[in-house]
CSV table of C-alpha atoms and ligand atoms in Angstrom, one decimal:
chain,number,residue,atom,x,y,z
A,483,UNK,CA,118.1,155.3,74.7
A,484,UNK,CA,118.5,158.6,72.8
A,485,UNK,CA,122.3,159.2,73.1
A,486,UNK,CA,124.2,162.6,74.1
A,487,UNK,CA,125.8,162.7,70.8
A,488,UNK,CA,125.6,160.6,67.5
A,489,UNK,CA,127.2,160.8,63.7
A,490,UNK,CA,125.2,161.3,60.6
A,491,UNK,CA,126.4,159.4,58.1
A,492,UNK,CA,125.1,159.8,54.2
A,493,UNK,CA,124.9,157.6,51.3
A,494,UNK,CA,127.3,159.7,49.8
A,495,UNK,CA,129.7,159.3,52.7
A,496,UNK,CA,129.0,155.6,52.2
A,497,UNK,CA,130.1,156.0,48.4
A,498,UNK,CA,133.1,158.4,48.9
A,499,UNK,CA,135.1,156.1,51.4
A,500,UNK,CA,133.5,152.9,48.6
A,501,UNK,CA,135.4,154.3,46.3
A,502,UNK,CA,138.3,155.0,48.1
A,503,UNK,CA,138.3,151.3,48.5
A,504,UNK,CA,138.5,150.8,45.1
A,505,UNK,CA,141.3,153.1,44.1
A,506,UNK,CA,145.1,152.5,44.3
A,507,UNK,CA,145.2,154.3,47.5
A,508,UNK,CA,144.0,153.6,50.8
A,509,UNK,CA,146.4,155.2,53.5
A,510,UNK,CA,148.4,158.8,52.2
A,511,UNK,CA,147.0,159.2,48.9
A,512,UNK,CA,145.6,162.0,47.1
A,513,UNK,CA,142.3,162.2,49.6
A,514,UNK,CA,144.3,163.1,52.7
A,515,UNK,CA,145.5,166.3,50.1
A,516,UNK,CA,142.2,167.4,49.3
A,517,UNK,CA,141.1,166.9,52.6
A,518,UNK,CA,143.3,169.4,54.0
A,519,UNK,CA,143.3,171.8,51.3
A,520,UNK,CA,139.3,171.7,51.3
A,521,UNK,CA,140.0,172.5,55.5
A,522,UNK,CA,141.9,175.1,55.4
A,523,UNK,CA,140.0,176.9,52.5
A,524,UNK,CA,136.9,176.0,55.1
A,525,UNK,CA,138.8,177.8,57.7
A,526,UNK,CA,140.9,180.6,55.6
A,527,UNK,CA,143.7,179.0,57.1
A,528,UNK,CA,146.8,178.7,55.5
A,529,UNK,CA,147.8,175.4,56.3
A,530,UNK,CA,146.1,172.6,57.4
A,531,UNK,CA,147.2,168.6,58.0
A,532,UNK,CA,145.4,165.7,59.2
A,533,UNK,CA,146.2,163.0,61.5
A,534,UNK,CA,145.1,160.4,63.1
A,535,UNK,CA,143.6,161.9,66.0
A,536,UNK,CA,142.7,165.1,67.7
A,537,UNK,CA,144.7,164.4,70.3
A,538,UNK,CA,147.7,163.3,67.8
A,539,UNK,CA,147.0,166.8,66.1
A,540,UNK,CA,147.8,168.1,69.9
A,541,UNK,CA,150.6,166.6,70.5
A,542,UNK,CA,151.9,167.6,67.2
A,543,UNK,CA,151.0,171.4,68.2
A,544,UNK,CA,153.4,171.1,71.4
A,545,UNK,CA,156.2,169.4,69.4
A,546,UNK,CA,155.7,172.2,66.7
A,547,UNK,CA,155.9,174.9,69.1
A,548,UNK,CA,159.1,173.2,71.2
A,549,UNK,CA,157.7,172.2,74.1
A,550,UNK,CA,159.9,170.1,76.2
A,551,UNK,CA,161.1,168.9,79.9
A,552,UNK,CA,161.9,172.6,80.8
A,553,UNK,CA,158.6,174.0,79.9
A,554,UNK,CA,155.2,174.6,81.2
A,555,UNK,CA,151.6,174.6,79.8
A,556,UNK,CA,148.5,175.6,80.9
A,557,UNK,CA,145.0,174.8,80.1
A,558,UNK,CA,141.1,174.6,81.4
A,559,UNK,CA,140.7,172.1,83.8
A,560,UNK,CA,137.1,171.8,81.9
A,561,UNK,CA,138.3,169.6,79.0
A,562,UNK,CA,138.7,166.1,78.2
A,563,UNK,CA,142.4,165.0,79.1
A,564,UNK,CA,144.1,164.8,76.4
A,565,UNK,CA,144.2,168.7,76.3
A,566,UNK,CA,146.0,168.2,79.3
A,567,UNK,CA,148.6,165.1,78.6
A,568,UNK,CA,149.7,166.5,75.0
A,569,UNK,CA,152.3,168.5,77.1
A,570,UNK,CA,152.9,165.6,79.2
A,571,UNK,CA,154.1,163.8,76.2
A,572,UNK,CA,156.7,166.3,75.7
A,573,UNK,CA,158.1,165.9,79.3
A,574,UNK,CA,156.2,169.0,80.6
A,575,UNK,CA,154.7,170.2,83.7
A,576,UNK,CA,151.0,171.0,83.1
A,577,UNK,CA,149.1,173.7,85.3
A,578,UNK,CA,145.6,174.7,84.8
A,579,UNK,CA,143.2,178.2,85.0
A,580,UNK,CA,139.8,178.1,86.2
A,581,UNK,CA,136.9,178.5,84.6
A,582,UNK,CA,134.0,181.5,83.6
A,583,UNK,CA,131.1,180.4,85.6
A,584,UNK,CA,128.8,181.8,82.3
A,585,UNK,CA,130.6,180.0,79.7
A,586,UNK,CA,133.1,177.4,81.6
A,587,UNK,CA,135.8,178.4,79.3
A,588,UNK,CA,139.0,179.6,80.3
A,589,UNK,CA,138.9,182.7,82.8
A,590,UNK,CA,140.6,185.3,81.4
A,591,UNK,CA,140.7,187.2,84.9
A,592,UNK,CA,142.1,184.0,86.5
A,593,UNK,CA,144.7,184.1,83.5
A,594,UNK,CA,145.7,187.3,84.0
A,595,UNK,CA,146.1,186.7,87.6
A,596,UNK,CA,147.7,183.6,87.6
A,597,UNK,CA,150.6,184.9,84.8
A,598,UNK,CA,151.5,188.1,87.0
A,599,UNK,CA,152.2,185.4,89.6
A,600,UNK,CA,154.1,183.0,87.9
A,601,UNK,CA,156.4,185.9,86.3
A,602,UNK,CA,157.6,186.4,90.0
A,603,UNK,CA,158.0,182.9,90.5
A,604,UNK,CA,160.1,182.4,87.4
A,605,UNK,CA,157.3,180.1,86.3
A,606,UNK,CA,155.6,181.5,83.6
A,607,UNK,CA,154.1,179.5,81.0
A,608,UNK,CA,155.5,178.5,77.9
A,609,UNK,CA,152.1,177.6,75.9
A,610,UNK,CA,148.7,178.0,76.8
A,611,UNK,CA,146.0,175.3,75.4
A,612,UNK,CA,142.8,177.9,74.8
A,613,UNK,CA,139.9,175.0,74.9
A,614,UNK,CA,136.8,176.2,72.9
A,615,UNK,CA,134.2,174.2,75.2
A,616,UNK,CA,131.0,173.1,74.1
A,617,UNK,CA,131.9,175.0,70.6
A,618,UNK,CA,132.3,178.7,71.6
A,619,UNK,CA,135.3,180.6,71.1
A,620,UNK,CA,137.6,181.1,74.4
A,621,UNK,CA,138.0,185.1,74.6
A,622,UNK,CA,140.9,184.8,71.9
A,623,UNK,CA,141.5,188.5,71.9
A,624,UNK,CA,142.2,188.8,75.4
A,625,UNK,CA,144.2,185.9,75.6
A,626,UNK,CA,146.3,187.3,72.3
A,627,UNK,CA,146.9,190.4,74.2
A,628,UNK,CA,148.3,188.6,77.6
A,629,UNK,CA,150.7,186.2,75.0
A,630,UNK,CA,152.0,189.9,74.2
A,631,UNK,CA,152.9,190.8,77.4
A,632,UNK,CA,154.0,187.4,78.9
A,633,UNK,CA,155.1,186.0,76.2
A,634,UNK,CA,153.5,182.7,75.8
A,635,UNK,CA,152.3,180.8,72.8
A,636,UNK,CA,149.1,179.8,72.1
A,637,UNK,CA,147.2,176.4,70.9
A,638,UNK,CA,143.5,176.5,70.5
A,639,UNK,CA,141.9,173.0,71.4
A,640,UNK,CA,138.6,173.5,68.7
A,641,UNK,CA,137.9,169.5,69.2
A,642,UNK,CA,134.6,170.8,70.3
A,643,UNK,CA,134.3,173.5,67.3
A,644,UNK,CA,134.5,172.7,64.1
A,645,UNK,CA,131.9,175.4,62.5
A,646,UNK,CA,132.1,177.8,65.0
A,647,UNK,CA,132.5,181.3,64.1
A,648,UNK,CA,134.5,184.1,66.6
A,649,UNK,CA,134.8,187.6,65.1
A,650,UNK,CA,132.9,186.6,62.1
A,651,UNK,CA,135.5,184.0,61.3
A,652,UNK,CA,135.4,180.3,61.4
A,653,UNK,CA,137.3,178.8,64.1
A,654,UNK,CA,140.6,177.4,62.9
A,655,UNK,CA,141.7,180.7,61.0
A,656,UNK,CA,144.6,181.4,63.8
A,657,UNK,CA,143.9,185.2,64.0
A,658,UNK,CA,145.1,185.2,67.6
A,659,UNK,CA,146.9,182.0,68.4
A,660,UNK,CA,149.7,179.9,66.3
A,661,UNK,CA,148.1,176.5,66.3
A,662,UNK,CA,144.1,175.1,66.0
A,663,UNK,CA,143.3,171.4,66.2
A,664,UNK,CA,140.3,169.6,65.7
A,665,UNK,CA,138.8,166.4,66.8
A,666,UNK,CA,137.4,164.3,63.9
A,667,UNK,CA,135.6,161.8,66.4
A,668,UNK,CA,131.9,160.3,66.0
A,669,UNK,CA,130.8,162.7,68.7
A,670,UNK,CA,132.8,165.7,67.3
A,671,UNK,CA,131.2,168.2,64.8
A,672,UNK,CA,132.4,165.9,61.8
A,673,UNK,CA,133.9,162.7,61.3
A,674,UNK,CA,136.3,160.2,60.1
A,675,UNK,CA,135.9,157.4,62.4
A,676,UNK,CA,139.2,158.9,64.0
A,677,UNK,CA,141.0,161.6,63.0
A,678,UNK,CA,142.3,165.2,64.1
A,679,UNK,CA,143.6,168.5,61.9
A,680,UNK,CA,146.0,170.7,62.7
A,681,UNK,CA,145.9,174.2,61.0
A,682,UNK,CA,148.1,177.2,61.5
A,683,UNK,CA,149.5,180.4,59.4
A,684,UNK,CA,153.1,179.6,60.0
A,685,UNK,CA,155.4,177.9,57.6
A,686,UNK,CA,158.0,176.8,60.0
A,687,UNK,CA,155.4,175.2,61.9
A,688,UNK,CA,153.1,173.1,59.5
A,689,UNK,CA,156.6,171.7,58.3
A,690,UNK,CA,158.0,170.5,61.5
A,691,UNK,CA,154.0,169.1,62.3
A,692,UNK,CA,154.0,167.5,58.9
A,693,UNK,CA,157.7,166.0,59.5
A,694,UNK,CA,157.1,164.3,62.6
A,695,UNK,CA,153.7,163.3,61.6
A,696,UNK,CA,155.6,160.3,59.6
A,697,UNK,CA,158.5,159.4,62.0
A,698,UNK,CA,160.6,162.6,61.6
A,699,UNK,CA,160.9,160.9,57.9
A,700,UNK,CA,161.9,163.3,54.8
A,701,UNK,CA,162.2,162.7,51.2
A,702,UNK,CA,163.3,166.0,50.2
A,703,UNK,CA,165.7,167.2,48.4
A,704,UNK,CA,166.3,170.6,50.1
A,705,UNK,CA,165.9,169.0,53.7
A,706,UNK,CA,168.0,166.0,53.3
A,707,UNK,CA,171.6,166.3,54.3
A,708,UNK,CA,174.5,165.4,52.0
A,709,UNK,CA,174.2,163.6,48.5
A,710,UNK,CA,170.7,161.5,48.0
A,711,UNK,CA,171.5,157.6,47.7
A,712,UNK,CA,169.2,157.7,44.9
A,713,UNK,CA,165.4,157.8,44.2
A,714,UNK,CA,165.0,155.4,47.1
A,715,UNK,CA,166.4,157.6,49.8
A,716,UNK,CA,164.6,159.2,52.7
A,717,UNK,CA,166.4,160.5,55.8
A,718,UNK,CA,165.3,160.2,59.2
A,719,UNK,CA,165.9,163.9,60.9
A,720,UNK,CA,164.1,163.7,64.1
A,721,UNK,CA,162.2,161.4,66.1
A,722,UNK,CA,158.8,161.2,65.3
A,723,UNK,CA,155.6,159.3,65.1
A,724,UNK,CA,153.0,157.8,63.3
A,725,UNK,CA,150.3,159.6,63.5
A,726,UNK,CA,149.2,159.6,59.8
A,727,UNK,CA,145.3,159.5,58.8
A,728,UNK,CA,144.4,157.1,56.0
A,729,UNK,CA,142.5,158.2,52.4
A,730,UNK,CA,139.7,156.0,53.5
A,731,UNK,CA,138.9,158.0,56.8
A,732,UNK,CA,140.0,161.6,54.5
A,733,UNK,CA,136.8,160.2,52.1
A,734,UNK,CA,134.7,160.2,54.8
A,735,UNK,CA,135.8,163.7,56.5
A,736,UNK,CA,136.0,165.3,53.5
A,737,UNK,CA,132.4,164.4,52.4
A,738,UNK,CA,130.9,165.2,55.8
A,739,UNK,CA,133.0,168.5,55.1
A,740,UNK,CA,130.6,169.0,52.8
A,741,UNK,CA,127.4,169.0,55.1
A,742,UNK,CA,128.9,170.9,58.2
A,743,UNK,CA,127.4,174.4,57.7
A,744,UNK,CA,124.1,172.0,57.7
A,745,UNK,CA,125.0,170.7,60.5
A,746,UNK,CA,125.7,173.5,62.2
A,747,UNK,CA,122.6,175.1,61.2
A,748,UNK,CA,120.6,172.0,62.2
A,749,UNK,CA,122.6,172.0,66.1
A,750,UNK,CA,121.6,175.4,66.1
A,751,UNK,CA,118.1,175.3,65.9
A,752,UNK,CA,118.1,172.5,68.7
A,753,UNK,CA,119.8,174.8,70.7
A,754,UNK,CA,117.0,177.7,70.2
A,755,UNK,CA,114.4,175.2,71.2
A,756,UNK,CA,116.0,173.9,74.0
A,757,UNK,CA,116.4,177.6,75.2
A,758,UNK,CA,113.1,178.7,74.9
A,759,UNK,CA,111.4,175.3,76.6
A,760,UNK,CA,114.5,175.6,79.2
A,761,UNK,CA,114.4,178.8,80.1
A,762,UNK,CA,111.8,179.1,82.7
A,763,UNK,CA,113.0,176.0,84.4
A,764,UNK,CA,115.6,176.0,87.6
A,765,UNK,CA,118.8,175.7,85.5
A,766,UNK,CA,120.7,178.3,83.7
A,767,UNK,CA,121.0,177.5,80.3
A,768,UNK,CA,124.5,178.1,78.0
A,769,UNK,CA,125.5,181.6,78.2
A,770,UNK,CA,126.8,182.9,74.5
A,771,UNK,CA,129.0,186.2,73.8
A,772,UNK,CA,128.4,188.2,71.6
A,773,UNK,CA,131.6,187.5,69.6
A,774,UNK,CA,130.7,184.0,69.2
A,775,UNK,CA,128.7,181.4,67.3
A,776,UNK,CA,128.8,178.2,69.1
A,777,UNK,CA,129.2,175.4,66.5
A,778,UNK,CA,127.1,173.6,69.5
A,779,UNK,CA,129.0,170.2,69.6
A,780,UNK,CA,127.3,169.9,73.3
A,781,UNK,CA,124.5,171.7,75.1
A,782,UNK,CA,125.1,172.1,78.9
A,783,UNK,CA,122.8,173.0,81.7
A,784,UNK,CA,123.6,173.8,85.0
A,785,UNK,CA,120.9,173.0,87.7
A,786,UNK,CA,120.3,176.0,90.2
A,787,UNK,CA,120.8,172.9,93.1
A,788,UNK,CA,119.4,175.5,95.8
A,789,UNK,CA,115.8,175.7,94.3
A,790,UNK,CA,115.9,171.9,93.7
A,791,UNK,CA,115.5,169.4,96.5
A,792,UNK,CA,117.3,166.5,94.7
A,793,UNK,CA,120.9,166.6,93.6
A,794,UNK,CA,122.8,166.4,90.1
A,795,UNK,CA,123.4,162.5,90.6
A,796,UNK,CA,119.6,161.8,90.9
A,797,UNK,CA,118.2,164.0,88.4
A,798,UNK,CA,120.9,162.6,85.9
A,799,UNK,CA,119.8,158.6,87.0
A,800,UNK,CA,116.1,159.7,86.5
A,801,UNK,CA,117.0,161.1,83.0
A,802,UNK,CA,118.3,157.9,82.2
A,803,UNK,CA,115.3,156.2,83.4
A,804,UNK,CA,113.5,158.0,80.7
A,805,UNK,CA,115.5,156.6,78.1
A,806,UNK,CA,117.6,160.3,77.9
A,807,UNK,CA,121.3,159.4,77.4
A,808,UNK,CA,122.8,162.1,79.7
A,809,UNK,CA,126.1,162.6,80.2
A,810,UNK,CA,128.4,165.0,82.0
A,811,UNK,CA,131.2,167.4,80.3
A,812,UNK,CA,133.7,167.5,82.1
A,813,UNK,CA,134.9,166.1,85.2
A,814,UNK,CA,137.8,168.5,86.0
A,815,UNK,CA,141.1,167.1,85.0
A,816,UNK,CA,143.0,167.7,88.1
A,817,UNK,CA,141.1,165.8,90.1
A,818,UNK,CA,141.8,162.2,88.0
A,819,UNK,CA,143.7,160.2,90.1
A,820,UNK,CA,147.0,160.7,87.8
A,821,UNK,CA,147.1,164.6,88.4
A,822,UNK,CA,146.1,164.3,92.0
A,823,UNK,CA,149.3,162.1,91.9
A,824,UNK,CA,150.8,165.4,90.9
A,825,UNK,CA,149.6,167.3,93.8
A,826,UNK,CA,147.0,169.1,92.3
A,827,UNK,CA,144.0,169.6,95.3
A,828,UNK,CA,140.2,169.3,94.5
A,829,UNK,CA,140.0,173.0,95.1
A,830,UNK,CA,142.9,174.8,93.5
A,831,UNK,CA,139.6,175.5,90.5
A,832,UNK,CA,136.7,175.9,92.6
A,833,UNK,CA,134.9,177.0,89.7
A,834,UNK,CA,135.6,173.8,87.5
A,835,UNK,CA,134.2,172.2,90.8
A,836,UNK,CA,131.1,174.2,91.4
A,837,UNK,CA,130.4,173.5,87.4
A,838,UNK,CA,131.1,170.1,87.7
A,839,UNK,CA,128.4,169.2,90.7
A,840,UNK,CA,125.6,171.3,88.7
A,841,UNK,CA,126.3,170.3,84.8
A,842,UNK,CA,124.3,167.9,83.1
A,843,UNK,CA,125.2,167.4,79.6
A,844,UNK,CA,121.4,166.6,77.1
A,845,UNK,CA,121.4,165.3,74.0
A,846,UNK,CA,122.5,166.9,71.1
A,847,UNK,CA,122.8,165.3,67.4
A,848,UNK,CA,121.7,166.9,63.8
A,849,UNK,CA,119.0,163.6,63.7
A,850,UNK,CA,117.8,164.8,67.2
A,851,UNK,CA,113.8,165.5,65.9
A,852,UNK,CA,111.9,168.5,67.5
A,853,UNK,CA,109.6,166.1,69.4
A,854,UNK,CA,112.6,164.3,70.6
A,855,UNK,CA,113.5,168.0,71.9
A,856,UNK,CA,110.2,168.7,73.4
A,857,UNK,CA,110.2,165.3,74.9
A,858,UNK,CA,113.8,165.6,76.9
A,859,UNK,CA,112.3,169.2,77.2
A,860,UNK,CA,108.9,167.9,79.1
A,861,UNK,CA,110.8,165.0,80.8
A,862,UNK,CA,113.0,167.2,82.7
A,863,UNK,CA,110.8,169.1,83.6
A,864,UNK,CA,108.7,166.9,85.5
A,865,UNK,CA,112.0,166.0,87.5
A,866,UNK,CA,112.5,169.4,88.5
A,867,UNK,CA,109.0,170.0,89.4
B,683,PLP,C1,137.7,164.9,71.7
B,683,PLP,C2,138.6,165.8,72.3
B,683,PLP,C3,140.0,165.7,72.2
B,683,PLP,C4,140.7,164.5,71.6
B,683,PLP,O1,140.3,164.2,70.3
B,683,PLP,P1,140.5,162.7,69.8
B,683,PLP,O2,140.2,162.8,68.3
B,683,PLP,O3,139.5,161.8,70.5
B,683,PLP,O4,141.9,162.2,70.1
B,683,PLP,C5,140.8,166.7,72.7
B,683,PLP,N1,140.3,167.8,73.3
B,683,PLP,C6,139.0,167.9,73.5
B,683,PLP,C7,138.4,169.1,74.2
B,683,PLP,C8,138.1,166.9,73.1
B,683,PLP,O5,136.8,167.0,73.3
């Protein structure tokens, strides 16, 4: 079976976590440092942290930016939950905003509509969770200029895109949101078995991130209240978590660091051919804007369902049948059984909905070969036909 999504993992990955191994250090050590220093330079971001997960990196966020039992948050119904139960965590109420039916980001018209309401209501949001999905930048800008005027903050789930470029810069810079966090899972852009970063341009925030990263624990000097027992002494100042990354899995980010632009460049060409042997086939195929280059973690198509006289279900089995690891990206959040529990109704996003029945997620890998390409290319095609 040719899977959806699979690492690459080097000799010299191999060697940098070996040696690793072989070093004094295996969890906090000097790696997990030059991990995030070598991220942030990667993003031109002024901090940056890692963790042990992407979705540890958004909890962190919400924790960093106050989020609690009195708040709100919003995101894309189009993710993977965790984008969604990060502000659960914190007590929260979540809410979501449809989708663009061109790039099943975030609508920014459904935004806009959705916050005038809520300001009547009293209900406005306190954070919104900007997902970048498939690896193209959410319309950042726009959503900047609504966190003016409502007064929201903003966290940019980049699980998806690592490598990505909006405005000319990489994703993860912060231009127009406080907080980015990536996913450093085997599927992701990069990895480190697990793993997640959080990167942002505020002080105040990478330190309270960083603090309850390790329990809420401090061992310094200008943080810690009253006299210092001695060396020993740490102080516990709020309650936090583990979510700490170890040196081994920093070795292995941080030499797959190395390669992204590669990769990238590699995910991009698989995107070209799909386009062109897609294109004249009953599906629409990923719509980019112009402000963005898609780091291309996943490559979506949508079936046109009215030219085709078999639905999603059956084209997606007979893709399997060819040995074609399909998958699908996402099933809408809301409609999991937990946040129906909440009372959200299949169609309060009937765009996520309409995306959901036509998406079929193919392959995409740096090792996918061109003929591999031309082969999911020419399969699916003769399903369609
Ligand atoms: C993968 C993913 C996450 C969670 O990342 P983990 O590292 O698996 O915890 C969060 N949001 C999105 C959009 C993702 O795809």
């Amino acid at each position: 079976m040719i899977p959806y999504a699979k690492q690459n993992i080097s000799e010299q990955d191999i060697e940098a976590v070996s040696r690793v191994l072989r070093s004094d250090f295996i969890t906090q050590g000097p790696v997990v440092v030059e991990f995030e220093k070598a991220i942030a330079q990667y993003c031109d971001a002024k901090y940056a942290i890692a963790v042990s997960s992407g979705t540890a990196a958004l909890h962190l966020a919400c924790l960093a930016l106050e989020v609690g039992k009195n708040d709100i948050v919003w995101t894309s119904p189009n993710t993977f939950v965790a984008s969604a139960n990060c502000a659960l965590y914190c007590g929260a109420q979540i809410d979501f905003v449809d989708i663009e039916p061109g790039t099943y980001n975030i609508s920014i018209e459904a935004l806009e509509q959705k916050l005038s309401i809520a300001r009547q209501k009293g209900k406005s949001p306190r954070v919104v969770i900007a997902v970048h999905f498939s690896g193209q930048s959410c319309d950042m800008q726009a959503i900047y200029k609504l966190s003016q005027e409502y007064g929201f903050k903003i966290i940019e789930d980049a699980a998806h895109a690592l490598g990505g470029e909006y405005q000319n810069q990489k994703i993860g810079y912060c231009q127009f949101s406080d907080i980015s966090i990536f996913s450093l899972h085997p599927a992701k852009m990069i990895t480190a078995g697990e793993g997640g970063l959080l990167l942002t341009n505020n002080k105040s925030l990478i330190d309270k991130a960083t603090l309850l990263r390790t329990h809420g624990i401090t061992r310094d000097s200008s943080l810690i209240q009253g006299e210092k027992h001695g060396i020993w002494y740490y102080q516990q100042l709020e309650l936090g978590y583990n979510y700490r990354i170890t040196d081994i899995q920093a070795a292995l980010g941080l030499s797959q660091l190395q390669r992204l632009d590669e990769f990238v460049s590699r995910r991009r060409q698989i995107a070209e051919r799909y386009n062109q042997l897609l294109s004249a086939l009953p599906l629409t195929i990923p719509q980019q804007n112009e402000a963005c280059q898609s780091s291309w973690h996943l490559y979506v198509i949508r079936l046109q369902l009215n030219k085709l006289n078999k639905n999603r279900k059956k084209i997606f089995d007979e893709l399997r049948k060819n040995n074609i690891g399909v998958h699908v990206h996402y099933i809408p959040v809301h409609t999991q059984p937990f946040f129906k529990n909440m009372g959200f109704k299949e169609q309060d996003f009937p765009e996520s909905i309409a995306y959901y029945q036509q998406a079929i997620t193919l392959p995409m890998y740096v090792d996918l070969s061109d003929e591999m390409v031309d082969y999911i290319a020419s399969t699916l095609s003769e399903i369609l036909a």
